[in-house]
Each structure stands twice: as structure tokens, then as C-alpha cells.
Coordinates of C-alpha atoms in Angstrom, one line a residue:
M17 CA 84.2 191.6 -42.4
N18 CA 83.0 193.8 -39.9
H19 CA 83.1 197.2 -42.1
P20 CA 79.1 198.1 -42.6
Y21 CA 79.6 198.8 -46.2
L22 CA 80.9 196.3 -49.0
R23 CA 81.9 197.4 -52.3
P24 CA 80.5 194.8 -55.2
R25 CA 81.1 195.0 -58.6
G26 CA 79.8 198.5 -60.2
G27 CA 81.2 200.2 -56.9
Q28 CA 77.0 199.8 -55.7
R29 CA 76.8 200.7 -52.4
L30 CA 75.5 197.7 -49.9
T31 CA 74.3 197.3 -45.9
A32 CA 75.7 194.6 -44.3
A33 CA 72.3 192.9 -44.8
G34 CA 73.4 192.5 -48.5
R35 CA 70.6 195.3 -49.3
P36 CA 71.4 198.6 -51.8
L37 CA 71.3 201.6 -49.4
A38 CA 69.7 203.6 -52.3
L39 CA 66.9 201.6 -52.0
L40 CA 66.8 201.3 -48.5
L41 CA 66.9 205.4 -48.2
A42 CA 64.0 205.5 -51.0
L43 CA 61.8 203.1 -48.7
A44 CA 62.5 205.2 -45.7
S45 CA 61.3 208.3 -47.8
L46 CA 58.0 206.6 -48.1
V47 CA 57.2 206.0 -44.8
P48 CA 54.4 208.3 -43.5
V49 CA 55.7 210.6 -40.8
A50 CA 53.1 211.3 -38.0
Q51 CA 51.2 214.5 -38.1
A52 CA 50.3 216.6 -35.2
Q53 CA 46.3 216.5 -34.9
T54 CA 44.9 219.8 -34.3
F55 CA 41.2 220.9 -33.6
G56 CA 39.2 224.3 -34.1
P57 CA 38.0 226.2 -31.0
R58 CA 35.2 223.8 -29.3
T59 CA 31.0 224.9 -30.1
D60 CA 28.7 224.1 -27.3
Y61 CA 25.1 223.3 -28.0
P62 CA 22.5 223.6 -25.2
T63 CA 20.9 219.9 -24.0
G64 CA 18.7 219.0 -21.6
A65 CA 19.9 218.7 -18.2
N66 CA 22.9 216.9 -17.1
P67 CA 23.6 214.7 -20.3
R68 CA 25.4 211.3 -19.7
N69 CA 25.6 209.6 -22.9
V70 CA 25.4 210.6 -26.9
A71 CA 25.1 208.9 -30.3
L72 CA 24.9 210.3 -33.6
G73 CA 22.5 209.2 -36.4
D74 CA 20.7 210.5 -39.4
V75 CA 17.3 210.9 -37.6
N76 CA 15.6 212.5 -40.3
G77 CA 16.8 211.3 -43.6
D78 CA 18.2 214.0 -44.8
G79 CA 21.8 212.3 -45.4
R80 CA 23.2 214.4 -42.3
L81 CA 24.3 213.5 -38.8
D82 CA 22.3 214.6 -36.0
L83 CA 22.9 214.5 -32.3
V84 CA 21.0 212.9 -29.6
T85 CA 21.9 212.9 -25.5
A86 CA 20.3 211.0 -22.6
N87 CA 20.0 213.3 -19.7
L88 CA 20.4 211.9 -16.8
N89 CA 17.3 213.7 -14.3
A90 CA 14.5 212.7 -12.9
A91 CA 12.3 213.6 -15.3
G92 CA 14.0 211.9 -17.8
T93 CA 14.7 213.1 -21.1
A94 CA 16.6 212.7 -24.4
S95 CA 17.8 215.5 -26.8
V96 CA 17.8 215.7 -30.5
L97 CA 19.7 218.4 -32.2
L98 CA 19.5 218.1 -35.7
G99 CA 22.7 218.5 -37.9
T100 CA 23.1 220.9 -40.7
G101 CA 25.7 218.8 -42.4
A102 CA 28.2 221.7 -42.1
G103 CA 29.3 220.7 -38.5
T104 CA 26.3 222.7 -36.9
F105 CA 23.3 221.5 -34.9
G106 CA 20.0 223.3 -34.4
P107 CA 18.3 224.1 -31.3
K108 CA 17.3 220.8 -29.1
T109 CA 14.2 218.9 -28.8
D110 CA 13.6 217.4 -25.7
Y111 CA 11.4 214.0 -25.5
P112 CA 10.7 212.1 -22.6
T113 CA 12.1 209.1 -21.2
G114 CA 12.0 206.7 -18.5
S115 CA 13.8 207.8 -15.2
H116 CA 17.3 208.8 -15.2
P117 CA 18.1 207.8 -18.6
Y118 CA 21.6 206.8 -18.4
S119 CA 22.9 205.4 -22.0
L120 CA 21.2 205.5 -25.6
A121 CA 21.4 203.3 -28.8
L122 CA 19.7 204.5 -32.5
G123 CA 18.6 201.7 -34.6
D124 CA 15.5 200.7 -36.5
V125 CA 13.9 198.5 -34.4
N126 CA 10.4 198.0 -36.3
G127 CA 11.7 197.6 -39.8
D128 CA 10.2 200.8 -41.3
G129 CA 13.5 202.1 -42.5
R130 CA 13.6 205.0 -39.8
L131 CA 15.9 205.3 -36.8
D132 CA 14.4 205.0 -33.3
L133 CA 15.7 205.9 -30.0
V134 CA 16.1 203.5 -27.1
T135 CA 17.4 204.7 -23.7
A136 CA 18.4 202.6 -20.4
N137 CA 17.1 204.0 -17.7
V138 CA 19.1 203.6 -14.7
L139 CA 16.9 204.3 -11.7
G140 CA 13.8 203.3 -13.3
G141 CA 15.0 199.6 -14.0
S142 CA 13.7 199.8 -17.7
I143 CA 14.6 200.9 -21.2
S144 CA 12.8 203.3 -23.2
V145 CA 11.9 202.8 -27.0
L146 CA 10.8 206.0 -28.8
L147 CA 9.6 205.3 -32.5
G148 CA 11.0 207.5 -35.4
T149 CA 8.8 209.4 -37.6
G150 CA 11.6 209.5 -40.1
M151 CA 11.3 213.6 -40.0
G152 CA 13.5 214.2 -36.8
A153 CA 10.7 213.5 -34.3
F154 CA 10.1 210.4 -32.3
G155 CA 6.4 209.3 -31.0
P156 CA 5.9 208.8 -27.4
K157 CA 7.8 206.0 -25.0
T158 CA 7.2 202.4 -24.4
D159 CA 8.9 201.1 -21.3
Y160 CA 10.0 197.5 -20.9
P161 CA 11.4 196.3 -17.7
T162 CA 15.0 195.2 -17.4
G163 CA 17.2 194.1 -14.5
T164 CA 18.2 196.3 -11.2
N165 CA 20.2 199.6 -12.6
P166 CA 20.8 199.0 -16.3
I167 CA 23.7 201.4 -16.9
S168 CA 24.8 200.5 -20.9
L169 CA 22.6 199.2 -23.9
V170 CA 23.3 197.8 -27.2
L171 CA 21.3 196.8 -30.5
G172 CA 21.7 193.8 -32.2
D173 CA 20.3 190.8 -34.2
V174 CA 21.2 187.9 -31.4
N175 CA 19.0 185.3 -32.8
G176 CA 19.4 186.2 -36.6
D177 CA 15.7 186.9 -37.2
G178 CA 16.6 189.8 -38.8
R179 CA 14.9 192.3 -36.1
L180 CA 17.3 193.9 -33.7
D181 CA 17.1 192.9 -29.9
L182 CA 17.8 194.7 -26.9
V183 CA 20.6 194.3 -24.3
T184 CA 21.6 195.8 -21.4
A185 CA 24.3 195.6 -18.6
N186 CA 22.9 195.8 -14.8
N187 CA 25.0 196.8 -12.0
G188 CA 22.3 197.0 -9.2
P189 CA 23.0 195.8 -5.9
G190 CA 23.7 192.3 -6.0
A191 CA 22.5 192.0 -9.6
N192 CA 25.4 191.7 -11.8
T193 CA 23.3 190.5 -14.8
S194 CA 22.8 191.3 -18.4
S195 CA 19.0 191.9 -19.8
V196 CA 18.4 190.4 -23.3
L197 CA 15.0 191.4 -24.9
L198 CA 14.3 189.5 -28.1
N199 CA 12.3 192.0 -30.4
T200 CA 9.0 190.3 -31.2
S201 CA 7.5 193.3 -33.7
T202 CA 5.8 192.5 -36.5
L203 CA 8.2 194.2 -39.3
S204 CA 5.8 197.1 -40.4
G205 CA 7.9 197.7 -44.1
A206 CA 9.2 200.8 -45.0
R207 CA 6.8 204.2 -45.2
P208 CA 6.3 205.3 -48.1
G209 CA 6.9 202.3 -50.0
L210 CA 8.1 201.8 -53.2
A211 CA 5.7 199.3 -54.3
A212 CA 2.5 201.9 -52.9
A213 CA 4.2 204.6 -55.5
G214 CA 4.2 202.1 -58.3
G215 CA 7.5 200.8 -58.0
A216 CA 9.1 197.2 -57.3
L217 CA 12.2 195.5 -56.2
Y218 CA 13.1 191.8 -57.4
P219 CA 14.4 189.5 -56.4
N220 CA 13.4 189.7 -52.8
P221 CA 15.3 187.8 -51.0
A222 CA 18.4 188.6 -53.1
R223 CA 22.2 187.9 -53.3
A224 CA 24.7 189.8 -54.8
G225 CA 22.3 192.7 -56.0
F226 CA 18.9 193.4 -57.3
T227 CA 16.7 195.5 -59.7
V228 CA 14.7 198.2 -59.1
L229 CA 11.5 199.7 -61.1
V230 CA 11.6 203.6 -60.0
P231 CA 7.7 204.8 -60.3
A232 CA 7.6 206.7 -63.8
R233 CA 5.9 209.7 -61.4
T234 CA 8.9 209.7 -59.7
G235 CA 11.0 212.0 -62.0
A236 CA 11.7 212.3 -65.5
P237 CA 13.7 209.9 -67.5
G238 CA 17.8 210.9 -67.2
A239 CA 17.1 212.8 -63.6
P240 CA 19.8 212.0 -61.0
V241 CA 18.4 209.0 -58.5
R242 CA 19.9 208.2 -55.7
A243 CA 20.1 204.7 -54.1
E244 CA 21.0 204.3 -50.5
L245 CA 21.1 201.1 -48.7
V246 CA 20.5 201.3 -44.8
N247 CA 21.2 198.4 -42.2
T248 CA 19.3 197.8 -39.2
L249 CA 21.6 200.3 -37.0
G250 CA 20.7 202.9 -39.6
Q251 CA 24.1 203.0 -41.0
V252 CA 24.2 204.0 -44.8
V253 CA 26.3 200.8 -46.5
H254 CA 26.1 201.4 -49.8
C255 CA 25.2 204.6 -51.9
G256 CA 25.5 205.2 -55.8
V257 CA 23.7 207.7 -57.9
A258 CA 22.3 207.0 -61.5
A259 CA 19.8 208.3 -63.9
V260 CA 16.1 207.6 -63.5
P261 CA 15.4 204.7 -66.5
A262 CA 13.4 205.0 -69.1
A263 CA 10.1 203.5 -68.6
G264 CA 9.7 199.8 -67.7
A265 CA 13.8 199.7 -67.4
G266 CA 15.0 198.8 -64.3
L267 CA 17.8 200.1 -62.1
A268 CA 20.8 197.6 -61.0
V269 CA 21.8 197.8 -57.5
D270 CA 25.0 195.9 -56.9
A271 CA 25.0 194.7 -53.0
T272 CA 28.5 192.4 -53.7
G273 CA 30.3 192.1 -50.5
L274 CA 27.8 193.0 -47.8
P275 CA 26.9 190.5 -45.1
A276 CA 23.5 188.9 -45.2
G277 CA 20.7 190.5 -43.5
A278 CA 18.0 192.8 -43.4
Y279 CA 18.4 196.3 -45.0
T280 CA 16.2 199.2 -46.2
L281 CA 16.5 200.5 -49.4
R282 CA 16.1 204.2 -49.5
L283 CA 15.5 205.9 -53.3
R284 CA 15.9 209.7 -53.3
V285 CA 14.7 211.9 -56.7
G286 CA 14.3 215.3 -56.0
A287 CA 12.7 216.2 -53.1
T288 CA 11.1 212.3 -53.3
V289 CA 11.9 209.6 -50.8
L290 CA 10.7 205.9 -51.1
T291 CA 12.0 203.0 -49.3
Q292 CA 11.5 199.3 -49.3
R293 CA 12.7 196.6 -47.2
V294 CA 15.3 194.1 -48.7
V295 CA 16.5 191.0 -47.3
L296 CA 20.2 189.9 -48.6
Q297 CA 21.3 186.0 -48.6

């Protein structure tokens, strides 16, 4: 029968495919309808001359995203604008880099739990590494040679030793190369250290989770403590809030589902922030 509807017993209306029409109509009503995306008016923030690349990351450890630009100029600078957490940014602070920084990346290259700044300097044939202080500032640059005209940069642990390595794409005349710089740093450990403050973390290395002994002077029992796990790119991959345990009791941190690798545990109790490096297997 070619009629689009059949009438089975009970009078239920079916489609030609044999499915109840009412069911199909109900399902259709659940299909999300695309909504038009809208944005408010722009807000411009001054940076250094000729900003070429931008990155976001929490460079001062306050839980808010900050803004960093690589400025393609002969002087070579990177501009850092600290975020307020309300969608606005403070005034820029410029830091010297190599000549004509074309690309940048943020990551913890020395294992102290703080974001560092790396730029690829297209006319300098180098990368510049500026170690972060954890307070939103960066130290003086250290330059490392790359292939000709590095225009792109990524950070990643390419040899599985828990350290961030540097990789550039170089498009200089006749170059067509990628430079890989393996990180040979001795990981410094987080500062200020949990152990130095009288706390502890065990087991380390850990698997699905670990226990933290919070120093007694950090806060009164019952005060809120925020525990964050930060990967080597400075991204918070796990966060939880609990009460400061009584003296001698441990605070359990669940790391189930996180990939193996090196992380930084960041504990916040009031104005006190303690960090500790932890390895998940």
C-alpha cells in the first residue's frame, strides 16, 4: 500500500516505516535548534608593537586567565596583561625576547609549578625562554638556537621523561625543517614546597589517587582548602574543595581517569598557597 499512513488496531497512526507518528513528533521536538551566536562590543587593550600571537594562561596563580602576546618588532617583546576574572585585563607589562617573536607558548618548563613563557623568534633564528615567578612576572630571557626563521612553536613531552620539550617549524629559505630541543633541566620541584611547610604527600608516584597531610599552621581544622592538579601546560585538570583535616589526618585527592605523567598539586587555604610535584603512573 502506497498511502503514507496505515491504521493498525487501536487506531494508532503509523508512518510508512512502521513507527508511531506521535513518537516521531515527540522526538523531533527534542532535537536542539541552532541558536544565533552573539557577542557584545569589543574592548581593546594596548600591547607592545605589532602583536603577532596570543596565549591565555594563569601566570600569577590566582585562578584567573591572563593574556600574553608575542610582539613582532625589532626590539622583541612579549606583553603580559593580568586578568581580573571578570573578562577584563590590567595594563601591559613588556618583557624582552629575541628579535621579532612570531609565536609563543606557555608551559612549566622547569617543573616548579609556575607557567613559563617561550617565544619563537623568526628573524633571530632562536627561541627565548623566560621563567615565571608565579606572581605574574617573568625573569630575563635565555635564547636557544633553532633552524632558520622559526614561525611556530609547541611544547610537549616528546621523549616521555616528564619534561616539556620544545618544537619549532622553520620556513627560512631552503630550510623546511622542524627543530626539536629536548629539555635537559633538572626539575626544581615546586616552591613554596609542601614538605618544607611541614606537610607531606603519599604515595608519590601515585596511581588513582593520593593523600595529602596539610601543615597544621596552614589553617584551622574545618577551613576550606582548594586542591588543584595542574599539568605541565599549566592547565588545571582536576579541582576539589574540602575542609582542612584535623592534625594528623589526611586529605584524599582522587586522580582517577587522569593520564600518566607529571603534575603539580596546588593547595590554597586562604592566602596561603602550597605546591608539590606529583607523578601519576
